[in-house]
mmCIF file of N, CA and C in Angstrom:
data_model
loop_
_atom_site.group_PDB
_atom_site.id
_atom_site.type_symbol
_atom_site.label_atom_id
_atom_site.label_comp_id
_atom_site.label_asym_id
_atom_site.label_seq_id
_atom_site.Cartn_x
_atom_site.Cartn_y
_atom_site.Cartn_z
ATOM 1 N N UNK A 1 0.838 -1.177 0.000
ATOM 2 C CA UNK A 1 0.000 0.000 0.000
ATOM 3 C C UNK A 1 0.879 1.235 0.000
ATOM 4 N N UNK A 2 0.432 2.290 -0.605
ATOM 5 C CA UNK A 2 0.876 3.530 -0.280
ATOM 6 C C UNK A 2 -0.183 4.568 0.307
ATOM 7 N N UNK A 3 0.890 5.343 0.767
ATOM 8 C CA UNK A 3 0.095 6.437 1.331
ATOM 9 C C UNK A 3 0.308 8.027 0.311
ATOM 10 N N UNK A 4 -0.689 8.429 -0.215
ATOM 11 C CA UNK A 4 -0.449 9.414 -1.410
ATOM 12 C C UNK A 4 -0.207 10.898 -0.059
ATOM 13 N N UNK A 5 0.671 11.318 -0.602
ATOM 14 C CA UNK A 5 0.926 12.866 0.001
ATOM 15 C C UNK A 5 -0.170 13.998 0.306
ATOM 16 N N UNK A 6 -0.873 14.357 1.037
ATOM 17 C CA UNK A 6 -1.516 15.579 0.888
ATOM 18 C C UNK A 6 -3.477 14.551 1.095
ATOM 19 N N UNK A 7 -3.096 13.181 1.007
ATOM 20 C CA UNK A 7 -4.520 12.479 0.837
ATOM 21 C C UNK A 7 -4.646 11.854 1.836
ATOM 22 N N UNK A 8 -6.143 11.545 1.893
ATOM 23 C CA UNK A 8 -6.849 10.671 3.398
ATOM 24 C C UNK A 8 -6.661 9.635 2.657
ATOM 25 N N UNK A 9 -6.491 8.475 3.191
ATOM 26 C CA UNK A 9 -6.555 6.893 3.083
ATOM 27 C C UNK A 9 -4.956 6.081 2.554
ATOM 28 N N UNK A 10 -5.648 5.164 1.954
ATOM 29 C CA UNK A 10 -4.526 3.969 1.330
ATOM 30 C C UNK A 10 -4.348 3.668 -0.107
ATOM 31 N N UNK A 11 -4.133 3.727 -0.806
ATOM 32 C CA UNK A 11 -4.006 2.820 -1.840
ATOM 33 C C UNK A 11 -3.604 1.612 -2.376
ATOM 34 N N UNK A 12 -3.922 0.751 -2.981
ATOM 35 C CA UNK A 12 -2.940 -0.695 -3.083
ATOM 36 C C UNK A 12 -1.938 -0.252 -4.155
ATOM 37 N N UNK A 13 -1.003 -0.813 -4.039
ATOM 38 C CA UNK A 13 0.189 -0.384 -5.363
ATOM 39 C C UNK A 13 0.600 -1.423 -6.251
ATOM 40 N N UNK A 14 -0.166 -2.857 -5.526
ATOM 41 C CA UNK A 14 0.669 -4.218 -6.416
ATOM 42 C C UNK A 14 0.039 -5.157 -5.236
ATOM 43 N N UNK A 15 0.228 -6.267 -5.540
ATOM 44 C CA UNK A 15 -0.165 -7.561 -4.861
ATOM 45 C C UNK A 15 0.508 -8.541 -5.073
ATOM 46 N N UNK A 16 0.731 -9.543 -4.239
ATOM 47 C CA UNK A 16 1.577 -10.619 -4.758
ATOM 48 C C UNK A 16 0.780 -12.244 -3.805
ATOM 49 N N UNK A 17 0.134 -13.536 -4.926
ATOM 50 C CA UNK A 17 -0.281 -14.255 -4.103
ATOM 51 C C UNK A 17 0.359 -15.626 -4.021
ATOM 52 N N UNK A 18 0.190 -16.077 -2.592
ATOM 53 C CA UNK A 18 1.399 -17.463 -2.343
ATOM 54 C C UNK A 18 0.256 -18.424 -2.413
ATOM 55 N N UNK A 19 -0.126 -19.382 -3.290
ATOM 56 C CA UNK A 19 -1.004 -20.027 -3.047
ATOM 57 C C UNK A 19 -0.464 -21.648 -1.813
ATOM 58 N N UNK A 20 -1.287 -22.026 -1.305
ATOM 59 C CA UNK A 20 -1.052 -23.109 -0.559
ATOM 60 C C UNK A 20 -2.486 -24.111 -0.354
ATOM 61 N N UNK A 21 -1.878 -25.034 -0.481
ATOM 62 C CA UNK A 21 -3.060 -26.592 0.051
ATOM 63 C C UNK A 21 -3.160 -26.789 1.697
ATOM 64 N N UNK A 22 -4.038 -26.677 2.466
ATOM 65 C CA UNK A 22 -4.237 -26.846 3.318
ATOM 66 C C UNK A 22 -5.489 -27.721 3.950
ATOM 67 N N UNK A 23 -5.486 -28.752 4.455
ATOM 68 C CA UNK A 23 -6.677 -29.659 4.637
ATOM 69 C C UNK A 23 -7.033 -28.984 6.328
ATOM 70 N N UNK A 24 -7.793 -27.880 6.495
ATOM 71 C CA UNK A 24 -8.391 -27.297 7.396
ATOM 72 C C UNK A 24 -8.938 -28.177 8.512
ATOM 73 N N UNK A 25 -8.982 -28.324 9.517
ATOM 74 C CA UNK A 25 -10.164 -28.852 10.573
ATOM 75 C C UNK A 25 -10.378 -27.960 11.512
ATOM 76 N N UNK A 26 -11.889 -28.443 11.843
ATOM 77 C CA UNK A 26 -12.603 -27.245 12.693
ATOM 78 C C UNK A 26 -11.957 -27.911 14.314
ATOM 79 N N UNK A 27 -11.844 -26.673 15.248
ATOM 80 C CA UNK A 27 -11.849 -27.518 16.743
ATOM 81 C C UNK A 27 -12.518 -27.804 17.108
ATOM 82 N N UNK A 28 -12.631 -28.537 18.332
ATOM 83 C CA UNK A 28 -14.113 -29.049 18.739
ATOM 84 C C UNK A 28 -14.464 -30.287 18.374
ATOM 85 N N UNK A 29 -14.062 -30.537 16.944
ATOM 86 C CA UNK A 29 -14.443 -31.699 16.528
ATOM 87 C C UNK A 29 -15.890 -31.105 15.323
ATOM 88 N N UNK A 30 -16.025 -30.058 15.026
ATOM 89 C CA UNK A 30 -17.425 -29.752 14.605
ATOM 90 C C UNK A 30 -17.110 -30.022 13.180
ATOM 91 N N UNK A 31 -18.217 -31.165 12.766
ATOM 92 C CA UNK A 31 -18.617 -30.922 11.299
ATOM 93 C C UNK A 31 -19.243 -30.346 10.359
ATOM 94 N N UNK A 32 -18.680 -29.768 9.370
ATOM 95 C CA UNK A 32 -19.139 -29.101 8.313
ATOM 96 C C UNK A 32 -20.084 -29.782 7.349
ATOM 97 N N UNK A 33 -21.170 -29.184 6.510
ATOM 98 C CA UNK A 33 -21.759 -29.492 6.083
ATOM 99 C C UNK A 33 -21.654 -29.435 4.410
ATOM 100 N N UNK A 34 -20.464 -27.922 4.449
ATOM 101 C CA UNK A 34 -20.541 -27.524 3.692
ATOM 102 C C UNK A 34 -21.303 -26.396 2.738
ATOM 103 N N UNK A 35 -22.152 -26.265 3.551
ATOM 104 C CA UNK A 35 -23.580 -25.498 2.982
ATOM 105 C C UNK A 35 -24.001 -24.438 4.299
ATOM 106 N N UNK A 36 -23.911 -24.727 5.446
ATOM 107 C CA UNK A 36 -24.861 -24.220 6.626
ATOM 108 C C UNK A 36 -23.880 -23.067 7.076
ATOM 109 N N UNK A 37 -24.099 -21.941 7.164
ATOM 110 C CA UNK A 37 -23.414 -20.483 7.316
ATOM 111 C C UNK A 37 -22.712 -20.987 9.011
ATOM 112 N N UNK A 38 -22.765 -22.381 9.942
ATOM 113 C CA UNK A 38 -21.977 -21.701 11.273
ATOM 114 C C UNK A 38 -20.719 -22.306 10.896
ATOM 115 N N UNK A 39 -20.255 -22.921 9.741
ATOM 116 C CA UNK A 39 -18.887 -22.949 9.487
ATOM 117 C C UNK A 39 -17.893 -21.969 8.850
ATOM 118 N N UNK A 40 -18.658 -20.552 9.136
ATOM 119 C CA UNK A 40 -18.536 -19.508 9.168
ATOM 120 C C UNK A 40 -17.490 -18.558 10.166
ATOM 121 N N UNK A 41 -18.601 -19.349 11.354
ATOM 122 C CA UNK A 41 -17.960 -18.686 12.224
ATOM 123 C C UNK A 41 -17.399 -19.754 13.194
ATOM 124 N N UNK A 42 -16.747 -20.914 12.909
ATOM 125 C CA UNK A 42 -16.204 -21.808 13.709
ATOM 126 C C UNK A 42 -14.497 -21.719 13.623
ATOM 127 N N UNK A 43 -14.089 -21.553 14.712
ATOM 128 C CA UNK A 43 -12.680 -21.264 15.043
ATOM 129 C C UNK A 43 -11.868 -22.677 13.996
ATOM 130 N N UNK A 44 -10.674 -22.535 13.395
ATOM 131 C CA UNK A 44 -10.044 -23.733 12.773
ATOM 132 C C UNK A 44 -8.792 -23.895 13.445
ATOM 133 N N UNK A 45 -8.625 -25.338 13.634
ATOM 134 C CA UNK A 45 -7.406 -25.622 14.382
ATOM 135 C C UNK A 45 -5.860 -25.706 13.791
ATOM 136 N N UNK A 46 -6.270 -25.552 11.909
ATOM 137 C CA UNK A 46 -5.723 -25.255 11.372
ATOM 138 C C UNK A 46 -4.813 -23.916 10.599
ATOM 139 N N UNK A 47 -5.545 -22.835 11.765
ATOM 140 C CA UNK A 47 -5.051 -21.280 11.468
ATOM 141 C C UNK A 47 -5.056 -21.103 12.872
ATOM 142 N N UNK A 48 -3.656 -19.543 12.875
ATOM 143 C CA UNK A 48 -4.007 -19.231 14.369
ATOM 144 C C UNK A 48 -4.237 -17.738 13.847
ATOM 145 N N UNK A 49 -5.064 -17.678 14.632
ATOM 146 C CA UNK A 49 -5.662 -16.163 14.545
ATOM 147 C C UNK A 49 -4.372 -15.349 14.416
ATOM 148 N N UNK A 50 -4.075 -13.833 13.734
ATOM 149 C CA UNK A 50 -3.709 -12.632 13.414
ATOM 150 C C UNK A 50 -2.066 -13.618 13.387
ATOM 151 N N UNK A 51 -1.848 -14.688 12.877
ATOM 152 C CA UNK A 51 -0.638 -15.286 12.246
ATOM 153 C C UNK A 51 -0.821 -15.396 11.243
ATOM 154 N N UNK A 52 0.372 -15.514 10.110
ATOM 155 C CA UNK A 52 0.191 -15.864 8.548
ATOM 156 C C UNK A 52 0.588 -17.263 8.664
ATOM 157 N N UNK A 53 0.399 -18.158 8.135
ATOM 158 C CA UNK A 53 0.512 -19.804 7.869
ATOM 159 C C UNK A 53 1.755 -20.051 6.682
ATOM 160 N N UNK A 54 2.346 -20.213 7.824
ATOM 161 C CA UNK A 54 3.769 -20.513 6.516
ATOM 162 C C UNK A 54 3.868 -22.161 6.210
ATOM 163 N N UNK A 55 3.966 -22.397 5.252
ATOM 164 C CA UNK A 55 4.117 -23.619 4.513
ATOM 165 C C UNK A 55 4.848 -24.726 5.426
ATOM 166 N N UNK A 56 5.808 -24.270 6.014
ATOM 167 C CA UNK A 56 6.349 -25.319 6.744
ATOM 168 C C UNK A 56 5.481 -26.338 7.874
ATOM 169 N N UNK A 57 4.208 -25.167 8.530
ATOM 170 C CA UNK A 57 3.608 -25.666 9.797
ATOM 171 C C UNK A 57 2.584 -26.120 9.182
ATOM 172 N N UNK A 58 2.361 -26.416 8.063
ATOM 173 C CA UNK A 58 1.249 -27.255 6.859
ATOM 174 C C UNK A 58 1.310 -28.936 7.417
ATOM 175 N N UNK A 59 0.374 -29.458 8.303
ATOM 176 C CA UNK A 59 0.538 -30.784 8.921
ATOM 177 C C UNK A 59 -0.228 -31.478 8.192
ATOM 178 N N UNK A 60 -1.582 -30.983 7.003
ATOM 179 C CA UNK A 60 -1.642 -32.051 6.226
ATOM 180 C C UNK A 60 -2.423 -30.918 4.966
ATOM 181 N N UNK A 61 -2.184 -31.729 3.719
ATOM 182 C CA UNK A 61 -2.190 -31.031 2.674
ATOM 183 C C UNK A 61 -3.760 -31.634 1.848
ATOM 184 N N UNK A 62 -4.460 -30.618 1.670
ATOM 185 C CA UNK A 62 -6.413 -31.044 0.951
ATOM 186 C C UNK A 62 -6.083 -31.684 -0.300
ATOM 187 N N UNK A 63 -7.196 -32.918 0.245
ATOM 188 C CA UNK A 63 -7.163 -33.622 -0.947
ATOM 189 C C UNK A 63 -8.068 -33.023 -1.645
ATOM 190 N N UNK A 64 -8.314 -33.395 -3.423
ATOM 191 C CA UNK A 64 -9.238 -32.688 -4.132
ATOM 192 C C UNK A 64 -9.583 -33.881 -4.667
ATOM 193 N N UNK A 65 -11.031 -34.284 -4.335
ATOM 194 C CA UNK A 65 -11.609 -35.602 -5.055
ATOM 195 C C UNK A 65 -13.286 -35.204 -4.701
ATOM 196 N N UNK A 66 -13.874 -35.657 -5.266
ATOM 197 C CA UNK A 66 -15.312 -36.509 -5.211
ATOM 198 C C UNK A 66 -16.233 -36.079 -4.079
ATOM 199 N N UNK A 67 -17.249 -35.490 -3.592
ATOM 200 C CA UNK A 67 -17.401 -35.357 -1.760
ATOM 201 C C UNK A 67 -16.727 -35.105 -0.964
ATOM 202 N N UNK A 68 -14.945 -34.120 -1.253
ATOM 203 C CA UNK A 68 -14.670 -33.734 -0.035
ATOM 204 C C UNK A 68 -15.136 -32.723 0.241
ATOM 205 N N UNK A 69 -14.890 -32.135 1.404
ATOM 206 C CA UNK A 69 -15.632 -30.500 1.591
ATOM 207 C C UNK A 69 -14.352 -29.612 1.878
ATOM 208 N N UNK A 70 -14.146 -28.372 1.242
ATOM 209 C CA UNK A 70 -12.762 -27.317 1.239
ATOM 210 C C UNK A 70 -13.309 -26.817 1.424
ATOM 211 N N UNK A 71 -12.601 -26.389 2.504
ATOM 212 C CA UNK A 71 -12.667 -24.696 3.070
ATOM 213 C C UNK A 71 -11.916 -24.337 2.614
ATOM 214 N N UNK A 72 -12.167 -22.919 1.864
ATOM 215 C CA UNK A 72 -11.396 -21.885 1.327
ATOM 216 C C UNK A 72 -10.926 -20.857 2.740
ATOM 217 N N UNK A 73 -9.658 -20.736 2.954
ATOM 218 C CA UNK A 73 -10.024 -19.601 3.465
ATOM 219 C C UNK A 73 -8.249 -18.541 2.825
ATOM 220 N N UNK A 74 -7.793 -17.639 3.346
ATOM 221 C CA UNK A 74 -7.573 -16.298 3.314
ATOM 222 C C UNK A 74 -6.421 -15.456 4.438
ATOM 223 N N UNK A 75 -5.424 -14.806 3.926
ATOM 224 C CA UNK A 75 -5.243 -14.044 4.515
ATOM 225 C C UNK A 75 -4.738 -12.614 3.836
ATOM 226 N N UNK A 76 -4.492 -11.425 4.723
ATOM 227 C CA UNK A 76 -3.735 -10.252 4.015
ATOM 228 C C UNK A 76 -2.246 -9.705 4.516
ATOM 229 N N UNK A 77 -1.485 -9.549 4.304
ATOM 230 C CA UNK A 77 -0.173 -9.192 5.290
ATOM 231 C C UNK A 77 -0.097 -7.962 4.216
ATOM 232 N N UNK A 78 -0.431 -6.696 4.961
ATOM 233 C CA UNK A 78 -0.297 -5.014 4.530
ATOM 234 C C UNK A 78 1.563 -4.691 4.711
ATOM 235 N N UNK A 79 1.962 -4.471 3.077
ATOM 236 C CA UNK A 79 3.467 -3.892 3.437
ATOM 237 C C UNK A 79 3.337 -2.290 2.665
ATOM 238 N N UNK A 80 3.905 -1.829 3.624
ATOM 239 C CA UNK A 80 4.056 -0.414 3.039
ATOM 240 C C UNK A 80 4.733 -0.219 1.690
ATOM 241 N N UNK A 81 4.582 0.671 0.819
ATOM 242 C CA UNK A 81 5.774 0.638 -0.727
ATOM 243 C C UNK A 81 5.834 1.961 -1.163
ATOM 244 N N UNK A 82 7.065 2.264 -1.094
ATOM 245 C CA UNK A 82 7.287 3.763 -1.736
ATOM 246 C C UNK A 82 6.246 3.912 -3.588
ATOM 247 N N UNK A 83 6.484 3.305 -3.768
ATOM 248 C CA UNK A 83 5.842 2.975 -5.417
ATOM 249 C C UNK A 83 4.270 4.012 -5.509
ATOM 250 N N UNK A 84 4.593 5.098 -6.175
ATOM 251 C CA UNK A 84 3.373 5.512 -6.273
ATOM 252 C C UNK A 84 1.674 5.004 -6.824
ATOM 253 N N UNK A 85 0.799 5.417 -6.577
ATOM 254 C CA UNK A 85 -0.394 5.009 -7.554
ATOM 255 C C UNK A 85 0.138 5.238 -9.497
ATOM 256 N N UNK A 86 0.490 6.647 -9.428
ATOM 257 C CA UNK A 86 0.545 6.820 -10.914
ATOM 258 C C UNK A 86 1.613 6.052 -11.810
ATOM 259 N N UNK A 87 2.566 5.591 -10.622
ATOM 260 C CA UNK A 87 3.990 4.767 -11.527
ATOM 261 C C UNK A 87 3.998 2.759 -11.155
ATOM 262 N N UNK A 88 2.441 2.678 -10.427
ATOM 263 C CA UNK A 88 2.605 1.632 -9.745
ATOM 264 C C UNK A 88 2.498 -0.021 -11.101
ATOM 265 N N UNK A 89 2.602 0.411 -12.524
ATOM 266 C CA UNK A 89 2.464 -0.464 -13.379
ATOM 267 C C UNK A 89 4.003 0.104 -14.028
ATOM 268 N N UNK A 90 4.901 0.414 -13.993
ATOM 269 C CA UNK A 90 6.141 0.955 -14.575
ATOM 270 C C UNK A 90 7.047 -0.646 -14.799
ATOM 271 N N UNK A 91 6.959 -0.740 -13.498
ATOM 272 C CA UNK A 91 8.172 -2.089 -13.668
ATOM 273 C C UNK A 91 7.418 -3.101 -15.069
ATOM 274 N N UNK A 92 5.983 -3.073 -14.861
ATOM 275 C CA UNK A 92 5.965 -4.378 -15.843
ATOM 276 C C UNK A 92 5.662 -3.689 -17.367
ATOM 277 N N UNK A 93 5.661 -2.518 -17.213
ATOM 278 C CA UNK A 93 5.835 -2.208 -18.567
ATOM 279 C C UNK A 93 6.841 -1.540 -19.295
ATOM 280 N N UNK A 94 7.857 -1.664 -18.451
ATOM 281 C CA UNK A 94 9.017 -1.361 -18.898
ATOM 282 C C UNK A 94 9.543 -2.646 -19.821
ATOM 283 N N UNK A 95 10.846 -2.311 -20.422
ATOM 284 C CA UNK A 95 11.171 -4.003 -20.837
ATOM 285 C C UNK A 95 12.828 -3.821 -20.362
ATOM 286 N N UNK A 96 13.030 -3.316 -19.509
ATOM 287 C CA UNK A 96 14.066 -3.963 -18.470
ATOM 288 C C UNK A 96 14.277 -4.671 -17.344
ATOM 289 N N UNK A 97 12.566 -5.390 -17.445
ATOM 290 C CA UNK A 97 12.515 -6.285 -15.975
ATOM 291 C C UNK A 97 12.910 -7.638 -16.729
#
């Protein structure tokens, strides 16, 4: 994100995404249905709250077949970047990258 000079708020300047497989479980033991909104709000024993999930502490990896049920889920890690809004496409349209 940047912060523009002289302006209220944020801007995004670029993004970058790490994808990862993660076979989620709820605590508790609670099963998902897949469909019913309280797997919504059910804590996972597989994320820890306001941590990012680095690949290494990945204890088991989602299978993709037939009737399983994936949880999608998400995170954001905000880094600051000098890189303005107006120059924030330069690098890839340059042709010296």
């Amino acid at each position: 994100y940047h912060n523009p000079e002289g302006k209220e708020g944020h801007r995004v300047v670029g993004f970058a995404v790490e994808p990862m497989s993660v076979k989620h479980e709820y605590s508790g033991g609670f099963a998902w249905d897949g469909e019913s909104s309280d797997g919504f709000t059910k804590p996972l024993n597989s994320c820890v709250v306001n941590s990012h999930l680095e690949r290494s502490v990945i204890s088991s990896f989602q299978l993709v077949a037939p009737g399983e049920i994936i949880i999608y889920t998400y995170d954001v890690t905000w880094k600051y970047s000098e890189t303005a809004w107006a120059s924030r496409w330069d690098v890839d349209l340059s042709e010296d990258h």
